[in-house]
mmCIF file of C-alpha atoms in Angstrom:
data_model
loop_
_atom_site.group_PDB
_atom_site.id
_atom_site.type_symbol
_atom_site.label_atom_id
_atom_site.label_comp_id
_atom_site.label_asym_id
_atom_site.label_seq_id
_atom_site.Cartn_x
_atom_site.Cartn_y
_atom_site.Cartn_z
ATOM 1 C CA MET F 1 0.000 0.000 0.000
ATOM 2 C CA THR F 2 1.187 3.530 -0.735
ATOM 3 C CA GLY F 3 2.612 5.394 2.238
ATOM 4 C CA THR F 4 3.124 2.406 4.530
ATOM 5 C CA GLY F 5 6.882 2.940 4.733
ATOM 6 C CA LYS F 6 8.128 -0.044 2.755
ATOM 7 C CA THR F 7 11.474 1.671 2.115
ATOM 8 C CA GLN F 8 11.959 2.261 5.844
ATOM 9 C CA VAL F 9 11.297 -1.423 6.551
ATOM 10 C CA LEU F 10 13.783 -2.487 3.880
ATOM 11 C CA GLY F 11 16.356 -0.157 5.408
ATOM 12 C CA GLN F 12 16.191 -2.122 8.666
ATOM 13 C CA LEU F 13 16.870 -5.493 7.029
ATOM 14 C CA ASP F 14 20.377 -6.754 6.269
ATOM 15 C CA ASN F 15 19.111 -8.853 3.356
ATOM 16 C CA ALA F 16 17.066 -6.171 1.565
ATOM 17 C CA LEU F 17 17.611 -5.004 -2.008
ATOM 18 C CA ASP F 18 16.391 -1.416 -2.371
ATOM 19 C CA LEU F 19 15.296 -1.357 -6.012
ATOM 20 C CA GLU F 20 13.862 2.158 -5.776
ATOM 21 C CA GLY F 21 17.016 3.441 -4.106
ATOM 22 C CA HIS F 22 19.190 2.097 -6.911
ATOM 23 C CA ALA F 23 16.781 3.585 -9.492
ATOM 24 C CA ASN F 24 16.612 6.943 -7.639
ATOM 25 C CA HIS F 25 12.835 6.864 -8.042
ATOM 26 C CA ARG F 26 9.996 6.097 -5.640
ATOM 27 C CA GLY F 27 8.228 3.845 -8.096
ATOM 28 C CA SER F 28 4.879 5.630 -8.569
ATOM 29 C CA SER F 29 3.536 8.411 -10.780
ATOM 30 C CA PHE F 30 4.813 10.770 -8.070
ATOM 31 C CA GLY F 31 8.141 8.986 -7.726
ATOM 32 C CA ARG F 32 10.577 11.240 -9.607
ATOM 33 C CA ARG F 33 13.252 12.885 -7.483
ATOM 34 C CA ALA F 34 14.914 16.296 -7.854
ATOM 35 C CA THR F 35 17.970 14.539 -9.272
ATOM 36 C CA GLY F 36 17.812 12.346 -12.361
ATOM 37 C CA GLN F 37 17.780 8.585 -12.663
ATOM 38 C CA PRO F 38 20.821 6.531 -13.651
ATOM 39 C CA SER F 39 21.045 4.976 -17.082
ATOM 40 C CA ASN F 40 19.635 1.477 -17.235
ATOM 41 C CA ILE F 41 23.098 -0.085 -17.429
ATOM 42 C CA ASP F 42 24.194 1.886 -14.359
ATOM 43 C CA PHE F 43 21.025 0.818 -12.545
ATOM 44 C CA GLU F 44 21.691 -2.836 -13.340
ATOM 45 C CA ASN F 45 25.340 -2.475 -12.292
ATOM 46 C CA ARG F 46 24.379 -0.895 -8.947
ATOM 47 C CA LEU F 47 21.920 -3.687 -8.322
ATOM 48 C CA ALA F 48 24.446 -6.373 -9.253
ATOM 49 C CA VAL F 49 27.156 -4.880 -7.011
ATOM 50 C CA ASP F 50 24.738 -4.691 -4.076
ATOM 51 C CA LEU F 51 23.689 -8.297 -4.650
ATOM 52 C CA LEU F 52 27.292 -9.547 -4.869
ATOM 53 C CA LYS F 53 28.364 -7.675 -1.738
ATOM 54 C CA LYS F 54 25.510 -9.188 0.226
ATOM 55 C CA ARG F 55 26.328 -12.639 -1.155
ATOM 56 C CA GLU F 56 29.928 -12.177 0.008
ATOM 57 C CA ARG F 57 28.609 -11.450 3.511
ATOM 58 C CA GLY F 58 26.748 -14.744 3.448
ATOM 59 C CA VAL F 59 23.242 -13.495 2.683
ATOM 60 C CA GLN F 60 21.290 -16.365 1.143
ATOM 61 C CA SER F 61 17.824 -14.901 0.572
ATOM 62 C CA PHE F 62 16.638 -11.397 -0.186
ATOM 63 C CA VAL F 63 13.710 -9.125 0.569
ATOM 64 C CA LEU F 64 12.620 -6.603 -2.060
ATOM 65 C CA GLU F 65 9.585 -4.520 -2.859
ATOM 66 C CA ASP F 66 7.016 -5.854 -5.296
ATOM 67 C CA GLU F 67 7.570 -3.484 -8.227
ATOM 68 C CA ASN F 68 6.412 -3.048 -11.782
ATOM 69 C CA ARG F 69 9.183 -3.857 -14.218
ATOM 70 C CA MET F 70 9.661 -0.133 -14.909
ATOM 71 C CA ILE F 71 10.773 2.008 -11.967
ATOM 72 C CA GLY F 72 10.524 5.378 -13.644
ATOM 73 C CA SER F 73 12.822 5.030 -16.661
ATOM 74 C CA CYS F 74 14.808 2.101 -15.204
ATOM 75 C CA ALA F 75 13.812 -1.433 -16.203
ATOM 76 C CA LEU F 76 14.357 -4.355 -13.875
ATOM 77 C CA PRO F 77 16.372 -7.165 -15.480
ATOM 78 C CA LEU F 78 13.788 -9.460 -17.053
ATOM 79 C CA PRO F 79 14.926 -12.668 -15.265
ATOM 80 C CA LEU F 80 14.680 -10.880 -11.900
ATOM 81 C CA TYR F 81 11.259 -9.447 -12.681
ATOM 82 C CA GLN F 82 9.943 -12.790 -13.903
ATOM 83 C CA SER F 83 11.216 -14.612 -10.818
ATOM 84 C CA MET F 84 9.565 -12.002 -8.577
ATOM 85 C CA GLN F 85 6.133 -12.922 -9.968
ATOM 86 C CA GLY F 86 6.175 -16.270 -8.183
ATOM 87 C CA LEU F 87 7.747 -15.285 -4.865
ATOM 88 C CA PRO F 88 5.834 -15.287 -1.565
ATOM 89 C CA MET F 89 4.698 -11.861 -0.413
ATOM 90 C CA VAL F 90 4.380 -9.934 2.840
ATOM 91 C CA TRP F 91 1.711 -7.202 2.937
ATOM 92 C CA LEU F 92 2.682 -4.107 4.945
ATOM 93 C CA GLU F 93 -0.196 -2.192 6.559
ATOM 94 C CA ASP F 94 -0.521 1.074 8.463
ATOM 95 C CA SER F 95 -3.227 3.494 9.561
ATOM 96 C CA LEU F 96 -4.524 6.135 7.171
ATOM 97 C CA ALA F 97 -3.250 8.908 9.465
ATOM 98 C CA ASN F 98 0.282 7.494 9.484
ATOM 99 C CA ARG F 99 0.258 7.004 5.731
ATOM 100 C CA VAL F 100 -0.915 10.561 5.071
ATOM 101 C CA GLN F 101 1.809 11.907 7.353
ATOM 102 C CA ARG F 102 4.482 9.790 5.685
ATOM 103 C CA ILE F 103 3.424 10.912 2.195
ATOM 104 C CA LEU F 104 3.329 14.528 3.363
ATOM 105 C CA ASP F 105 6.876 14.174 4.679
ATOM 106 C CA ASP F 106 8.305 12.271 1.700
ATOM 107 C CA TYR F 107 6.502 13.801 -1.281
ATOM 108 C CA VAL F 108 6.016 17.364 -0.042
ATOM 109 C CA VAL F 109 8.399 18.415 2.732
ATOM 110 C CA ASN F 110 11.440 16.343 1.784
ATOM 111 C CA LEU F 111 10.955 16.528 -1.979
ATOM 112 C CA CYS F 112 10.588 20.309 -1.824
ATOM 113 C CA ALA F 113 13.804 20.491 0.200
ATOM 114 C CA GLU F 114 15.549 18.347 -2.439
ATOM 115 C CA PHE F 115 14.478 20.715 -5.209
ATOM 116 C CA VAL F 116 15.607 23.781 -3.267
ATOM 117 C CA ALA F 117 18.964 22.147 -2.487
ATOM 118 C CA VAL F 118 19.526 21.302 -6.163
ATOM 119 C CA HIS F 119 17.966 24.336 -7.878
ATOM 120 C CA GLY F 120 18.209 27.133 -5.322
ATOM 121 C CA GLU F 121 15.743 29.996 -5.783
ATOM 122 C CA GLN F 122 13.948 28.151 -8.583
ATOM 123 C CA GLY F 123 13.546 25.060 -6.424
ATOM 124 C CA PHE F 124 10.053 25.652 -5.083
ATOM 125 C CA ALA F 125 8.596 26.566 -8.479
ATOM 126 C CA LEU F 126 10.122 23.434 -10.021
ATOM 127 C CA PHE F 127 8.863 21.313 -7.133
ATOM 128 C CA ALA F 128 5.328 22.679 -7.547
ATOM 129 C CA GLU F 129 5.465 22.074 -11.298
ATOM 130 C CA ARG F 130 6.626 18.482 -10.734
ATOM 131 C CA LEU F 131 3.853 17.755 -8.223
ATOM 132 C CA LEU F 132 1.111 19.043 -10.524
ATOM 133 C CA GLU F 133 2.668 17.226 -13.474
ATOM 134 C CA SER F 134 2.634 13.970 -11.485
ATOM 135 C CA LEU F 135 -1.092 14.332 -10.820
ATOM 136 C CA ASN F 136 -1.721 15.072 -14.490
ATOM 137 C CA LYS F 137 -0.034 11.783 -15.433
ATOM 138 C CA ILE F 138 -2.923 9.859 -13.898
ATOM 139 C CA HIS F 139 -5.621 12.176 -15.283
ATOM 140 C CA LYS F 140 -7.270 9.489 -17.406
ATOM 141 C CA ARG F 141 -7.256 6.922 -14.618
ATOM 142 C CA LEU F 142 -8.725 9.420 -12.151
ATOM 143 C CA GLY F 143 -11.412 10.693 -14.495
ATOM 144 C CA GLY F 144 -12.021 14.342 -15.321
ATOM 145 C CA GLU F 145 -14.111 15.423 -12.312
ATOM 146 C CA ARG F 146 -11.956 13.708 -9.713
ATOM 147 C CA HIS F 147 -8.732 14.932 -11.311
ATOM 148 C CA GLN F 148 -10.011 18.514 -11.407
ATOM 149 C CA ARG F 149 -11.046 18.407 -7.746
ATOM 150 C CA LEU F 150 -7.686 17.012 -6.589
ATOM 151 C CA PHE F 151 -5.808 19.404 -8.888
ATOM 152 C CA LEU F 152 -7.524 22.415 -7.306
ATOM 153 C CA LEU F 153 -6.774 21.091 -3.810
ATOM 154 C CA MET F 154 -3.126 20.626 -4.756
ATOM 155 C CA GLU F 155 -2.901 24.104 -6.308
ATOM 156 C CA ALA F 156 -4.386 25.666 -3.169
ATOM 157 C CA ALA F 157 -1.984 23.731 -0.948
ATOM 158 C CA LEU F 158 1.012 24.802 -3.029
ATOM 159 C CA ALA F 159 -0.132 28.429 -2.959
ATOM 160 C CA GLU F 160 -0.399 28.328 0.844
ATOM 161 C CA GLN F 161 2.980 26.628 1.126
ATOM 162 C CA ALA F 162 4.558 29.304 -1.085
ATOM 163 C CA ARG F 163 2.902 32.079 0.928
ATOM 164 C CA SER F 164 3.485 30.884 4.490
ATOM 165 C CA GLY F 165 5.515 27.686 4.420
ATOM 166 C CA ASP F 166 2.554 25.787 5.910
ATOM 167 C CA VAL F 167 2.105 22.336 4.333
ATOM 168 C CA GLU F 168 -1.042 21.218 6.188
ATOM 169 C CA ARG F 169 -3.393 21.878 3.267
ATOM 170 C CA HIS F 170 -1.607 19.159 1.295
ATOM 171 C CA ARG F 171 -3.331 16.583 3.507
ATOM 172 C CA ALA F 172 -6.616 17.099 1.638
ATOM 173 C CA TRP F 173 -5.388 15.946 -1.771
ATOM 174 C CA ILE F 174 -3.243 13.207 -0.220
ATOM 175 C CA GLU F 175 -6.256 11.737 1.605
ATOM 176 C CA GLY F 176 -8.367 12.042 -1.540
ATOM 177 C CA LEU F 177 -5.768 10.354 -3.721
ATOM 178 C CA LEU F 178 -5.343 7.483 -1.270
ATOM 179 C CA GLY F 179 -9.046 6.895 -0.699
ATOM 180 C CA GLU F 180 -10.239 7.343 -4.264
ATOM 181 C CA TYR F 181 -7.346 6.005 -6.322
ATOM 182 C CA TYR F 182 -4.487 4.154 -4.651
ATOM 183 C CA ASP F 183 -6.386 2.164 -2.020
ATOM 184 C CA PRO F 184 -8.966 0.710 -4.443
ATOM 185 C CA MET F 185 -6.114 -0.215 -6.792
ATOM 186 C CA TYR F 186 -4.186 -1.932 -4.008
ATOM 187 C CA ALA F 187 -7.335 -3.721 -2.811
ATOM 188 C CA PHE F 188 -7.649 -5.246 -6.283
ATOM 189 C CA GLN F 189 -3.963 -6.196 -6.285
ATOM 190 C CA ARG F 190 -4.246 -7.791 -2.865
ATOM 191 C CA GLU F 191 -7.161 -9.892 -4.031
ATOM 192 C CA SER F 192 -5.403 -10.951 -7.234
ATOM 193 C CA LYS F 193 -2.166 -11.831 -5.402
ATOM 194 C CA GLY F 194 -3.822 -13.247 -2.300
ATOM 195 C CA ALA F 195 -2.509 -16.781 -2.791
ATOM 196 C CA ARG F 196 1.080 -15.492 -2.559
ATOM 197 C CA ILE F 197 0.594 -13.411 0.610
ATOM 198 C CA GLU F 198 1.948 -15.408 3.544
ATOM 199 C CA PHE F 199 1.892 -12.639 6.174
ATOM 200 C CA SER F 200 0.393 -9.184 6.709
ATOM 201 C CA GLY F 201 0.804 -6.668 9.494
ATOM 202 C CA GLU F 202 2.191 -3.312 10.555
ATOM 203 C CA HIS F 203 5.867 -2.337 10.819
ATOM 204 C CA GLY F 204 6.917 -4.167 13.971
ATOM 205 C CA ALA F 205 5.144 -7.401 13.105
ATOM 206 C CA VAL F 206 6.438 -7.409 9.523
ATOM 207 C CA LEU F 207 10.028 -6.751 10.621
ATOM 208 C CA ASN F 208 9.873 -9.559 13.175
ATOM 209 C CA TYR F 209 8.414 -11.956 10.626
ATOM 210 C CA LEU F 210 11.009 -11.169 7.957
ATOM 211 C CA ARG F 211 13.892 -11.422 10.419
ATOM 212 C CA GLN F 212 12.658 -14.785 11.668
ATOM 213 C CA ARG F 213 12.291 -16.010 8.093
ATOM 214 C CA GLN F 214 15.835 -14.970 7.148
ATOM 215 C CA PRO F 215 18.276 -17.913 7.100
ATOM 216 C CA PRO F 216 21.468 -17.363 9.132
ATOM 217 C CA SER F 217 24.372 -15.944 7.117
ATOM 218 C CA ARG F 218 27.022 -18.477 6.184
#
């Protein structure tokens, strides 16, 4: 589910492969960062080096996020992607309030700071343009009325952020996007992949389960 903190969970596991980290992209329509993505060959090389280093440390099995083959402009190696389609899954859950806060932090506060750090005085304008552009990418899937409503909420939130620095108005479009778009999509995915899901829970329970499942390093 979007906003559950999958990247944070992976960061606490010694046997995790951070596909989005290597691709420098968060994996969704809103996933582009202030800095560009690596070329596909560089992405594959980073992934291979990470894998080999972990193998050298004795890691025998790996945890990774269930991704589409394309992470932004980076394509997962086809054999890896194909093998992922049959692997057992763990479903990470969290409350709506926590998810909204995490998305606000990651996709508004932190992303804006990235743009300002990279682009200086033009940073906020470029950040705002990127956020609106990301929403426009899913215009057809949202439908005209819903897209227009969320677009106006996002514009108002950006205007308030530019005026006062307050980011609280962003919560409205984040909640709307989760409830009306992402959560129904993930509910369908959960149903279609249900046979592969061997555990579900919130952060602490998922971390404990994955650590218990990890074979000892050789």
